[in-house]
Amino acid sequence: MLKNLPLKFDKIWGYEIWFASTHPNGCQKELKDFVKGDYPLLGKVIQANEALSIQVHPDDDFAGTVEHCRGKNECWYILEAQPGAKLVYGIDENIGDEEIKSAVKDGTLEKYLKYVEVKKGDLVYIPAGTVHAIGGGLRLLEIQQSSDITYRLYDYNRGRECHVEKAVKCLNRKIPEKIMQLTDTFECPYFSLEKINMEKNQNVKAVCAKKSDNPGNYVLFFVAEGNFTVNGKTFFTEESFTAFPGEELNIEVLSETGSIIKIVCKTEC
C-alpha cells in the first residue's frame, strides 16, 4: 500500500486538499507511479469558510465533446458542519433556460435555488448536471471522477469568470436524491463508499478488489475519524492510503472509536 501525500490549494472561500489525484492540475507522482497510470477518481477534503460559487458539472458525453475530458459526477461526505450550515442542492424544475440567464444577469438567481441543511455524517450525491454549491461553515470529503471541469453559474459578484451558457446547456432539473447518513455503503455508477466503523482493540481484515494491473482497480482508504494502524503503519484522522488490488490489510483502531471510508472505483479508465 501507499500512504498518499496530499496537495493543498488555497481558495478565496477556504482551501482544498487533494489527497488522491493523478489529474494534470494536481498530480501526485508517487500515486501515478504506484497505480501505473491515470487513476479514474479524485479525492479531496474541502474546507469552506465561505460559500462556493453556484456550479454545474457536465456529464461524460458533454465533457467529452466540448472539453475533451471526463465528466464530473461526485459525492460529499460531511466531516464537520457548523450549526445551520447549508448546501445548494438543485434548482426550481420549472424555470426555463432564458429565465436562468436573466436571473444570473440581474442577481436574482438565489430565489430559484434549493437549499438543504446538513450535519456531520451526511452523504450527498451530486450527479453531473445538478445545480449545487457548498455553503460556508462546512468541511467535507469529496469523491469525484478525475476531472477538473466546473461551470460557474453564479458567483455572488466576486469578479471571477462564470460559464453561464455552458452551465445551462448541461443543466439537469431533476429533483436530486435524498441526503442520507453514510452508515454502511453507498454506490453510484462511478464509485462506491463503504464506511468501516471500529471500536478500540477491534481488528478488521480487508481484501481489496480483484488482482489487476488496471489503475481503476486500486482501492482508496480515507480515515474519517480516529487513529489506526494498517499493516503496522500508523494513520491519523484525514490521512489516506491506496492499496494494491487483492492486497490483504490488517486494520486496528488505536483510538476509542474510529471510522475508515473505503472507496472503490467502478470504472476501469
PDB file of C-alpha atoms in Angstrom:
ATOM      1  CA  MET A   1       0.000   0.000   0.000  1.00  0.00           C
ATOM      2  CA  LEU A   2       0.994   3.646  -0.446  1.00  0.00           C
ATOM      3  CA  LYS A   3       0.448   6.468   2.041  1.00  0.00           C
ATOM      4  CA  ASN A   4      -0.955   9.361   0.000  1.00  0.00           C
ATOM      5  CA  LEU A   5       0.896  12.694   0.141  1.00  0.00           C
ATOM      6  CA  PRO A   6      -1.755  15.457  -0.193  1.00  0.00           C
ATOM      7  CA  LEU A   7      -1.584  18.694  -2.165  1.00  0.00           C
ATOM      8  CA  LYS A   8      -3.152  21.888  -0.781  1.00  0.00           C
ATOM      9  CA  PHE A   9      -4.777  24.614  -2.905  1.00  0.00           C
ATOM     10  CA  ASP A  10      -5.835  27.890  -1.286  1.00  0.00           C
ATOM     11  CA  LYS A  11      -9.126  29.408  -2.492  1.00  0.00           C
ATOM     12  CA  ILE A  12     -10.924  32.690  -1.854  1.00  0.00           C
ATOM     13  CA  TRP A  13     -13.535  30.753   0.154  1.00  0.00           C
ATOM     14  CA  GLY A  14     -11.123  28.446   2.049  1.00  0.00           C
ATOM     15  CA  TYR A  15      -8.979  25.628   0.675  1.00  0.00           C
ATOM     16  CA  GLU A  16      -8.920  22.186  -0.962  1.00  0.00           C
ATOM     17  CA  ILE A  17      -6.656  19.270  -0.133  1.00  0.00           C
ATOM     18  CA  TRP A  18      -6.251  16.788  -2.990  1.00  0.00           C
ATOM     19  CA  PHE A  19      -5.309  13.581  -1.191  1.00  0.00           C
ATOM     20  CA  ALA A  20      -5.578  11.200  -4.146  1.00  0.00           C
ATOM     21  CA  SER A  21      -5.042  12.564  -7.642  1.00  0.00           C
ATOM     22  CA  THR A  22      -3.281  11.759 -10.893  1.00  0.00           C
ATOM     23  CA  HIS A  23      -5.036  14.661 -12.652  1.00  0.00           C
ATOM     24  CA  PRO A  24      -2.626  17.008 -14.507  1.00  0.00           C
ATOM     25  CA  ASN A  25      -3.864  20.016 -12.484  1.00  0.00           C
ATOM     26  CA  GLY A  26      -2.687  18.379  -9.255  1.00  0.00           C
ATOM     27  CA  CYS A  27      -0.806  15.156  -9.893  1.00  0.00           C
ATOM     28  CA  GLN A  28       0.788  13.134  -7.099  1.00  0.00           C
ATOM     29  CA  LYS A  29       3.669  11.476  -8.930  1.00  0.00           C
ATOM     30  CA  GLU A  30       4.032   8.787  -6.249  1.00  0.00           C
ATOM     31  CA  LEU A  31       0.392   7.774  -6.709  1.00  0.00           C
ATOM     32  CA  LYS A  32       0.618   7.784 -10.502  1.00  0.00           C
ATOM     33  CA  ASP A  33       3.697   5.551 -10.352  1.00  0.00           C
ATOM     34  CA  PHE A  34       2.017   3.286  -7.789  1.00  0.00           C
ATOM     35  CA  VAL A  35      -1.150   2.675  -9.857  1.00  0.00           C
ATOM     36  CA  LYS A  36       0.874   2.682 -13.086  1.00  0.00           C
ATOM     37  CA  GLY A  37      -1.261   5.230 -14.900  1.00  0.00           C
ATOM     38  CA  ASP A  38      -4.293   7.503 -14.720  1.00  0.00           C
ATOM     39  CA  TYR A  39      -6.451   6.849 -11.667  1.00  0.00           C
ATOM     40  CA  PRO A  40     -10.127   7.464 -12.627  1.00  0.00           C
ATOM     41  CA  LEU A  41     -11.134   9.077  -9.309  1.00  0.00           C
ATOM     42  CA  LEU A  42     -10.025  12.175  -7.423  1.00  0.00           C
ATOM     43  CA  GLY A  43     -10.286  12.509  -3.643  1.00  0.00           C
ATOM     44  CA  LYS A  44     -10.439  15.871  -1.861  1.00  0.00           C
ATOM     45  CA  VAL A  45     -11.026  17.428   1.530  1.00  0.00           C
ATOM     46  CA  ILE A  46     -12.769  20.798   1.159  1.00  0.00           C
ATOM     47  CA  GLN A  47     -12.766  23.469   3.855  1.00  0.00           C
ATOM     48  CA  ALA A  48     -15.441  26.058   3.061  1.00  0.00           C
ATOM     49  CA  ASN A  49     -15.149  29.106   5.303  1.00  0.00           C
ATOM     50  CA  GLU A  50     -17.437  30.981   2.915  1.00  0.00           C
ATOM     51  CA  ALA A  51     -19.910  29.839   0.258  1.00  0.00           C
ATOM     52  CA  LEU A  52     -18.561  28.469  -3.014  1.00  0.00           C
ATOM     53  CA  SER A  53     -19.964  29.585  -6.362  1.00  0.00           C
ATOM     54  CA  ILE A  54     -23.201  28.100  -7.740  1.00  0.00           C
ATOM     55  CA  GLN A  55     -21.931  25.358 -10.058  1.00  0.00           C
ATOM     56  CA  VAL A  56     -22.842  22.737 -12.634  1.00  0.00           C
ATOM     57  CA  HIS A  57     -20.588  19.904 -13.844  1.00  0.00           C
ATOM     58  CA  PRO A  58     -21.007  18.275 -17.289  1.00  0.00           C
ATOM     59  CA  ASP A  59     -21.547  14.555 -17.805  1.00  0.00           C
ATOM     60  CA  ASP A  60     -19.162  12.324 -19.780  1.00  0.00           C
ATOM     61  CA  ASP A  61     -20.887  12.958 -23.130  1.00  0.00           C
ATOM     62  CA  PHE A  62     -20.912  16.756 -22.856  1.00  0.00           C
ATOM     63  CA  ALA A  63     -17.426  16.975 -21.346  1.00  0.00           C
ATOM     64  CA  GLY A  64     -16.018  14.559 -23.922  1.00  0.00           C
ATOM     65  CA  THR A  65     -17.465  16.532 -26.823  1.00  0.00           C
ATOM     66  CA  VAL A  66     -16.846  20.074 -25.585  1.00  0.00           C
ATOM     67  CA  GLU A  67     -13.864  19.770 -23.214  1.00  0.00           C
ATOM     68  CA  HIS A  68     -12.266  16.506 -24.414  1.00  0.00           C
ATOM     69  CA  CYS A  69     -12.106  15.068 -20.912  1.00  0.00           C
ATOM     70  CA  ARG A  70     -14.150  13.089 -18.393  1.00  0.00           C
ATOM     71  CA  GLY A  71     -17.338  14.448 -16.932  1.00  0.00           C
ATOM     72  CA  LYS A  72     -17.700  15.044 -13.221  1.00  0.00           C
ATOM     73  CA  ASN A  73     -20.085  13.061 -11.046  1.00  0.00           C
ATOM     74  CA  GLU A  74     -19.263  13.456  -7.358  1.00  0.00           C
ATOM     75  CA  CYS A  75     -20.398  12.938  -3.791  1.00  0.00           C
ATOM     76  CA  TRP A  76     -19.804  14.729  -0.494  1.00  0.00           C
ATOM     77  CA  TYR A  77     -19.413  13.191   2.950  1.00  0.00           C
ATOM     78  CA  ILE A  78     -19.784  15.833   5.667  1.00  0.00           C
ATOM     79  CA  LEU A  79     -16.842  15.755   8.096  1.00  0.00           C
ATOM     80  CA  GLU A  80     -17.731  18.869  10.109  1.00  0.00           C
ATOM     81  CA  ALA A  81     -20.687  21.247   9.974  1.00  0.00           C
ATOM     82  CA  GLN A  82     -21.385  24.398  11.928  1.00  0.00           C
ATOM     83  CA  PRO A  83     -24.990  24.666  13.211  1.00  0.00           C
ATOM     84  CA  GLY A  84     -27.289  25.686  10.380  1.00  0.00           C
ATOM     85  CA  ALA A  85     -24.726  25.041   7.612  1.00  0.00           C
ATOM     86  CA  LYS A  86     -26.390  24.553   4.237  1.00  0.00           C
ATOM     87  CA  LEU A  87     -25.793  23.378   0.691  1.00  0.00           C
ATOM     88  CA  VAL A  88     -27.356  24.475  -2.582  1.00  0.00           C
ATOM     89  CA  TYR A  89     -28.804  21.243  -3.922  1.00  0.00           C
ATOM     90  CA  GLY A  90     -30.928  21.703  -7.031  1.00  0.00           C
ATOM     91  CA  ILE A  91     -32.936  24.408  -8.755  1.00  0.00           C
ATOM     92  CA  ASP A  92     -36.624  25.082  -9.408  1.00  0.00           C
ATOM     93  CA  GLU A  93     -37.508  22.483 -12.044  1.00  0.00           C
ATOM     94  CA  ASN A  94     -39.986  24.858 -13.702  1.00  0.00           C
ATOM     95  CA  ILE A  95     -37.546  27.647 -14.539  1.00  0.00           C
ATOM     96  CA  GLY A  96     -36.503  27.864 -18.207  1.00  0.00           C
ATOM     97  CA  ASP A  97     -33.092  28.475 -19.734  1.00  0.00           C
ATOM     98  CA  GLU A  98     -33.722  32.132 -20.563  1.00  0.00           C
ATOM     99  CA  GLU A  99     -35.163  32.763 -17.100  1.00  0.00           C
ATOM    100  CA  ILE A 100     -31.985  31.342 -15.561  1.00  0.00           C
ATOM    101  CA  LYS A 101     -29.797  33.575 -17.729  1.00  0.00           C
ATOM    102  CA  SER A 102     -31.869  36.633 -16.831  1.00  0.00           C
ATOM    103  CA  ALA A 103     -31.781  35.769 -13.138  1.00  0.00           C
ATOM    104  CA  VAL A 104     -27.993  35.432 -13.256  1.00  0.00           C
ATOM    105  CA  LYS A 105     -27.710  38.762 -15.041  1.00  0.00           C
ATOM    106  CA  ASP A 106     -29.926  40.684 -12.631  1.00  0.00           C
ATOM    107  CA  GLY A 107     -28.672  38.916  -9.490  1.00  0.00           C
ATOM    108  CA  THR A 108     -31.922  37.142  -8.536  1.00  0.00           C
ATOM    109  CA  LEU A 109     -30.919  33.523  -9.172  1.00  0.00           C
ATOM    110  CA  GLU A 110     -30.824  32.680  -5.466  1.00  0.00           C
ATOM    111  CA  LYS A 111     -34.617  32.714  -5.158  1.00  0.00           C
ATOM    112  CA  TYR A 112     -34.808  29.744  -7.579  1.00  0.00           C
ATOM    113  CA  LEU A 113     -32.208  27.632  -5.768  1.00  0.00           C
ATOM    114  CA  LYS A 114     -32.977  24.787  -3.388  1.00  0.00           C
ATOM    115  CA  TYR A 115     -31.177  24.782  -0.050  1.00  0.00           C
ATOM    116  CA  VAL A 116     -30.732  21.929   2.394  1.00  0.00           C
ATOM    117  CA  GLU A 117     -29.242  21.890   5.884  1.00  0.00           C
ATOM    118  CA  VAL A 118     -26.618  19.191   6.521  1.00  0.00           C
ATOM    119  CA  LYS A 119     -24.822  17.707   9.504  1.00  0.00           C
ATOM    120  CA  LYS A 120     -21.796  15.555  10.230  1.00  0.00           C
ATOM    121  CA  GLY A 121     -22.082  12.101   8.678  1.00  0.00           C
ATOM    122  CA  ASP A 122     -24.445  13.101   5.852  1.00  0.00           C
ATOM    123  CA  LEU A 123     -23.699  11.873   2.332  1.00  0.00           C
ATOM    124  CA  VAL A 124     -24.801  13.923  -0.682  1.00  0.00           C
ATOM    125  CA  TYR A 125     -24.657  12.558  -4.243  1.00  0.00           C
ATOM    126  CA  ILE A 126     -24.177  15.192  -6.960  1.00  0.00           C
ATOM    127  CA  PRO A 127     -24.869  13.688 -10.408  1.00  0.00           C
ATOM    128  CA  ALA A 128     -23.466  15.651 -13.343  1.00  0.00           C
ATOM    129  CA  GLY A 129     -25.850  18.446 -14.322  1.00  0.00           C
ATOM    130  CA  THR A 130     -27.059  19.136 -10.767  1.00  0.00           C
ATOM    131  CA  VAL A 131     -27.001  22.784  -9.671  1.00  0.00           C
ATOM    132  CA  HIS A 132     -25.079  22.794  -6.408  1.00  0.00           C
ATOM    133  CA  ALA A 133     -22.818  24.738  -4.049  1.00  0.00           C
ATOM    134  CA  ILE A 134     -21.115  24.205  -0.715  1.00  0.00           C
ATOM    135  CA  GLY A 135     -22.109  26.746   1.918  1.00  0.00           C
ATOM    136  CA  GLY A 136     -19.827  28.312   4.490  1.00  0.00           C
ATOM    137  CA  GLY A 137     -19.056  26.522   7.742  1.00  0.00           C
ATOM    138  CA  LEU A 138     -18.538  23.086   6.201  1.00  0.00           C
ATOM    139  CA  ARG A 139     -15.660  20.636   5.914  1.00  0.00           C
ATOM    140  CA  LEU A 140     -16.234  17.645   3.715  1.00  0.00           C
ATOM    141  CA  LEU A 141     -14.763  14.711   1.878  1.00  0.00           C
ATOM    142  CA  GLU A 142     -15.364  14.858  -1.879  1.00  0.00           C
ATOM    143  CA  ILE A 143     -15.051  11.810  -4.122  1.00  0.00           C
ATOM    144  CA  GLN A 144     -15.415  12.520  -7.826  1.00  0.00           C
ATOM    145  CA  GLN A 145     -14.412  11.426 -11.268  1.00  0.00           C
ATOM    146  CA  SER A 146     -10.886  12.591 -12.068  1.00  0.00           C
ATOM    147  CA  SER A 147     -11.948  15.794 -13.795  1.00  0.00           C
ATOM    148  CA  ASP A 148     -11.400  19.476 -13.070  1.00  0.00           C
ATOM    149  CA  ILE A 149     -14.310  20.832 -15.121  1.00  0.00           C
ATOM    150  CA  THR A 150     -16.539  23.271 -13.256  1.00  0.00           C
ATOM    151  CA  TYR A 151     -19.037  25.650 -14.854  1.00  0.00           C
ATOM    152  CA  ARG A 152     -19.784  28.581 -12.554  1.00  0.00           C
ATOM    153  CA  LEU A 153     -23.379  29.611 -12.984  1.00  0.00           C
ATOM    154  CA  TYR A 154     -23.310  32.411 -10.412  1.00  0.00           C
ATOM    155  CA  ASP A 155     -20.577  33.737  -8.109  1.00  0.00           C
ATOM    156  CA  TYR A 156     -22.131  36.425  -5.876  1.00  0.00           C
ATOM    157  CA  ASN A 157     -20.403  39.190  -7.900  1.00  0.00           C
ATOM    158  CA  ARG A 158     -16.930  38.148  -6.722  1.00  0.00           C
ATOM    159  CA  GLY A 159     -15.377  39.011 -10.069  1.00  0.00           C
ATOM    160  CA  ARG A 160     -14.430  35.511 -11.228  1.00  0.00           C
ATOM    161  CA  GLU A 161     -15.315  34.162 -14.652  1.00  0.00           C
ATOM    162  CA  CYS A 162     -18.700  32.475 -14.989  1.00  0.00           C
ATOM    163  CA  HIS A 163     -19.754  29.989 -17.679  1.00  0.00           C
ATOM    164  CA  VAL A 164     -23.491  30.574 -17.907  1.00  0.00           C
ATOM    165  CA  GLU A 165     -24.078  29.299 -21.453  1.00  0.00           C
ATOM    166  CA  LYS A 166     -22.251  26.007 -20.879  1.00  0.00           C
ATOM    167  CA  ALA A 167     -23.807  25.549 -17.443  1.00  0.00           C
ATOM    168  CA  VAL A 168     -27.336  25.979 -18.797  1.00  0.00           C
ATOM    169  CA  LYS A 169     -26.704  23.566 -21.683  1.00  0.00           C
ATOM    170  CA  CYS A 170     -25.726  20.701 -19.391  1.00  0.00           C
ATOM    171  CA  LEU A 171     -28.092  21.511 -16.511  1.00  0.00           C
ATOM    172  CA  ASN A 172     -30.337  18.717 -15.177  1.00  0.00           C
ATOM    173  CA  ARG A 173     -33.520  19.905 -13.447  1.00  0.00           C
ATOM    174  CA  LYS A 174     -34.446  16.538 -11.935  1.00  0.00           C
ATOM    175  CA  ILE A 175     -35.049  16.602  -8.191  1.00  0.00           C
ATOM    176  CA  PRO A 176     -31.797  15.429  -6.541  1.00  0.00           C
ATOM    177  CA  GLU A 177     -31.667  12.252  -4.494  1.00  0.00           C
ATOM    178  CA  LYS A 178     -32.403  12.486  -0.795  1.00  0.00           C
ATOM    179  CA  ILE A 179     -29.489  13.154   1.523  1.00  0.00           C
ATOM    180  CA  MET A 180     -28.574  10.104   3.581  1.00  0.00           C
ATOM    181  CA  GLN A 181     -26.374   9.236   6.534  1.00  0.00           C
ATOM    182  CA  LEU A 182     -23.464   7.055   5.448  1.00  0.00           C
ATOM    183  CA  THR A 183     -23.988   4.171   7.874  1.00  0.00           C
ATOM    184  CA  ASP A 184     -22.545   1.406   5.697  1.00  0.00           C
ATOM    185  CA  THR A 185     -22.334   1.521   1.872  1.00  0.00           C
ATOM    186  CA  PHE A 186     -23.184   3.953  -0.929  1.00  0.00           C
ATOM    187  CA  GLU A 187     -22.951   3.092  -4.633  1.00  0.00           C
ATOM    188  CA  CYS A 188     -23.309   5.007  -7.889  1.00  0.00           C
ATOM    189  CA  PRO A 189     -22.227   4.058 -11.425  1.00  0.00           C
ATOM    190  CA  TYR A 190     -18.747   5.535 -10.882  1.00  0.00           C
ATOM    191  CA  PHE A 191     -17.676   4.574  -7.361  1.00  0.00           C
ATOM    192  CA  SER A 192     -18.748   3.061  -4.066  1.00  0.00           C
ATOM    193  CA  LEU A 193     -18.087   4.149  -0.481  1.00  0.00           C
ATOM    194  CA  GLU A 194     -18.077   1.763   2.460  1.00  0.00           C
ATOM    195  CA  LYS A 195     -17.836   3.145   5.992  1.00  0.00           C
ATOM    196  CA  ILE A 196     -15.940   0.826   8.351  1.00  0.00           C
ATOM    197  CA  ASN A 197     -16.730   1.685  11.990  1.00  0.00           C
ATOM    198  CA  MET A 198     -14.457   0.256  14.676  1.00  0.00           C
ATOM    199  CA  GLU A 199     -14.011   0.281  18.445  1.00  0.00           C
ATOM    200  CA  LYS A 200     -10.771   0.087  20.444  1.00  0.00           C
ATOM    201  CA  ASN A 201      -8.876  -3.234  20.219  1.00  0.00           C
ATOM    202  CA  GLN A 202     -11.001  -4.290  17.253  1.00  0.00           C
ATOM    203  CA  ASN A 203      -9.277  -5.698  14.170  1.00  0.00           C
ATOM    204  CA  VAL A 204     -10.664  -5.860  10.643  1.00  0.00           C
ATOM    205  CA  LYS A 205      -9.164  -7.748   7.741  1.00  0.00           C
ATOM    206  CA  ALA A 206      -9.892  -6.419   4.261  1.00  0.00           C
ATOM    207  CA  VAL A 207      -9.099  -7.741   0.805  1.00  0.00           C
ATOM    208  CA  CYS A 208      -9.008  -5.078  -1.883  1.00  0.00           C
ATOM    209  CA  ALA A 209     -10.934  -5.992  -5.021  1.00  0.00           C
ATOM    210  CA  LYS A 210      -9.605  -8.373  -7.632  1.00  0.00           C
ATOM    211  CA  LYS A 211      -5.971  -8.620  -8.610  1.00  0.00           C
ATOM    212  CA  SER A 212      -5.360  -6.487 -11.685  1.00  0.00           C
ATOM    213  CA  ASP A 213      -2.854  -4.044 -13.139  1.00  0.00           C
ATOM    214  CA  ASN A 214      -5.630  -1.642 -14.215  1.00  0.00           C
ATOM    215  CA  PRO A 215      -5.315   1.674 -12.303  1.00  0.00           C
ATOM    216  CA  GLY A 216      -9.068   1.701 -11.647  1.00  0.00           C
ATOM    217  CA  ASN A 217      -8.835  -1.446  -9.527  1.00  0.00           C
ATOM    218  CA  TYR A 218      -6.603   0.105  -6.873  1.00  0.00           C
ATOM    219  CA  VAL A 219      -8.548   0.981  -3.710  1.00  0.00           C
ATOM    220  CA  LEU A 220      -8.542   4.195  -1.654  1.00  0.00           C
ATOM    221  CA  PHE A 221      -8.946   4.342   2.131  1.00  0.00           C
ATOM    222  CA  PHE A 222      -9.639   7.602   3.994  1.00  0.00           C
ATOM    223  CA  VAL A 223      -9.512   7.929   7.783  1.00  0.00           C
ATOM    224  CA  ALA A 224     -12.682   9.871   8.598  1.00  0.00           C
ATOM    225  CA  GLU A 225     -12.233   9.777  12.362  1.00  0.00           C
ATOM    226  CA  GLY A 226      -9.770   8.290  14.845  1.00  0.00           C
ATOM    227  CA  ASN A 227      -6.291   6.755  14.611  1.00  0.00           C
ATOM    228  CA  PHE A 228      -5.385   3.368  13.132  1.00  0.00           C
ATOM    229  CA  THR A 229      -2.602   1.016  12.238  1.00  0.00           C
ATOM    230  CA  VAL A 230      -2.815  -0.676   8.853  1.00  0.00           C
ATOM    231  CA  ASN A 231      -0.316  -3.477   8.287  1.00  0.00           C
ATOM    232  CA  GLY A 232       1.781  -1.904  11.017  1.00  0.00           C
ATOM    233  CA  LYS A 233       1.717   1.666   9.629  1.00  0.00           C
ATOM    234  CA  THR A 234       0.033   4.425  11.644  1.00  0.00           C
ATOM    235  CA  PHE A 235      -2.650   6.670  10.149  1.00  0.00           C
ATOM    236  CA  PHE A 236      -4.359   9.650  11.766  1.00  0.00           C
ATOM    237  CA  THR A 237      -7.647  11.460  11.038  1.00  0.00           C
ATOM    238  CA  GLU A 238      -7.921  12.660   7.410  1.00  0.00           C
ATOM    239  CA  GLU A 239      -4.867  10.713   6.286  1.00  0.00           C
ATOM    240  CA  SER A 240      -5.331   8.228   3.469  1.00  0.00           C
ATOM    241  CA  PHE A 241      -3.680   5.404   1.588  1.00  0.00           C
ATOM    242  CA  THR A 242      -4.018   3.446  -1.632  1.00  0.00           C
ATOM    243  CA  ALA A 243      -3.936  -0.357  -1.677  1.00  0.00           C
ATOM    244  CA  PHE A 244      -2.996  -2.826  -4.378  1.00  0.00           C
ATOM    245  CA  PRO A 245      -5.814  -4.821  -5.971  1.00  0.00           C
ATOM    246  CA  GLY A 246      -6.006  -8.047  -3.992  1.00  0.00           C
ATOM    247  CA  GLU A 247      -3.867  -6.726  -1.120  1.00  0.00           C
ATOM    248  CA  GLU A 248      -4.736  -8.065   2.338  1.00  0.00           C
ATOM    249  CA  LEU A 249      -4.992  -5.416   5.074  1.00  0.00           C
ATOM    250  CA  ASN A 250      -4.947  -5.821   8.830  1.00  0.00           C
ATOM    251  CA  ILE A 251      -6.661  -2.735  10.286  1.00  0.00           C
ATOM    252  CA  GLU A 252      -6.587  -1.952  14.015  1.00  0.00           C
ATOM    253  CA  VAL A 253      -8.086   1.123  15.689  1.00  0.00           C
ATOM    254  CA  LEU A 254      -5.879   2.902  18.258  1.00  0.00           C
ATOM    255  CA  SER A 255      -8.435   5.455  19.494  1.00  0.00           C
ATOM    256  CA  GLU A 256     -11.569   4.612  21.479  1.00  0.00           C
ATOM    257  CA  THR A 257     -13.571   4.567  18.250  1.00  0.00           C
ATOM    258  CA  GLY A 258     -12.839   5.343  14.636  1.00  0.00           C
ATOM    259  CA  SER A 259     -14.066   5.064  11.063  1.00  0.00           C
ATOM    260  CA  ILE A 260     -12.366   4.495   7.740  1.00  0.00           C
ATOM    261  CA  ILE A 261     -14.047   5.018   4.369  1.00  0.00           C
ATOM    262  CA  LYS A 262     -13.169   2.507   1.670  1.00  0.00           C
ATOM    263  CA  ILE A 263     -13.504   3.985  -1.830  1.00  0.00           C
ATOM    264  CA  VAL A 264     -13.755   1.664  -4.824  1.00  0.00           C
ATOM    265  CA  CYS A 265     -13.725   2.862  -8.411  1.00  0.00           C
ATOM    266  CA  LYS A 266     -16.361   1.225 -10.638  1.00  0.00           C
ATOM    267  CA  THR A 267     -14.843   2.252 -13.980  1.00  0.00           C
ATOM    268  CA  GLU A 268     -11.529   0.975 -15.274  1.00  0.00           C
ATOM    269  CA  CYS A 269     -10.209   4.027 -17.080  1.00  0.00           C
TER     270      CYS A 269
END
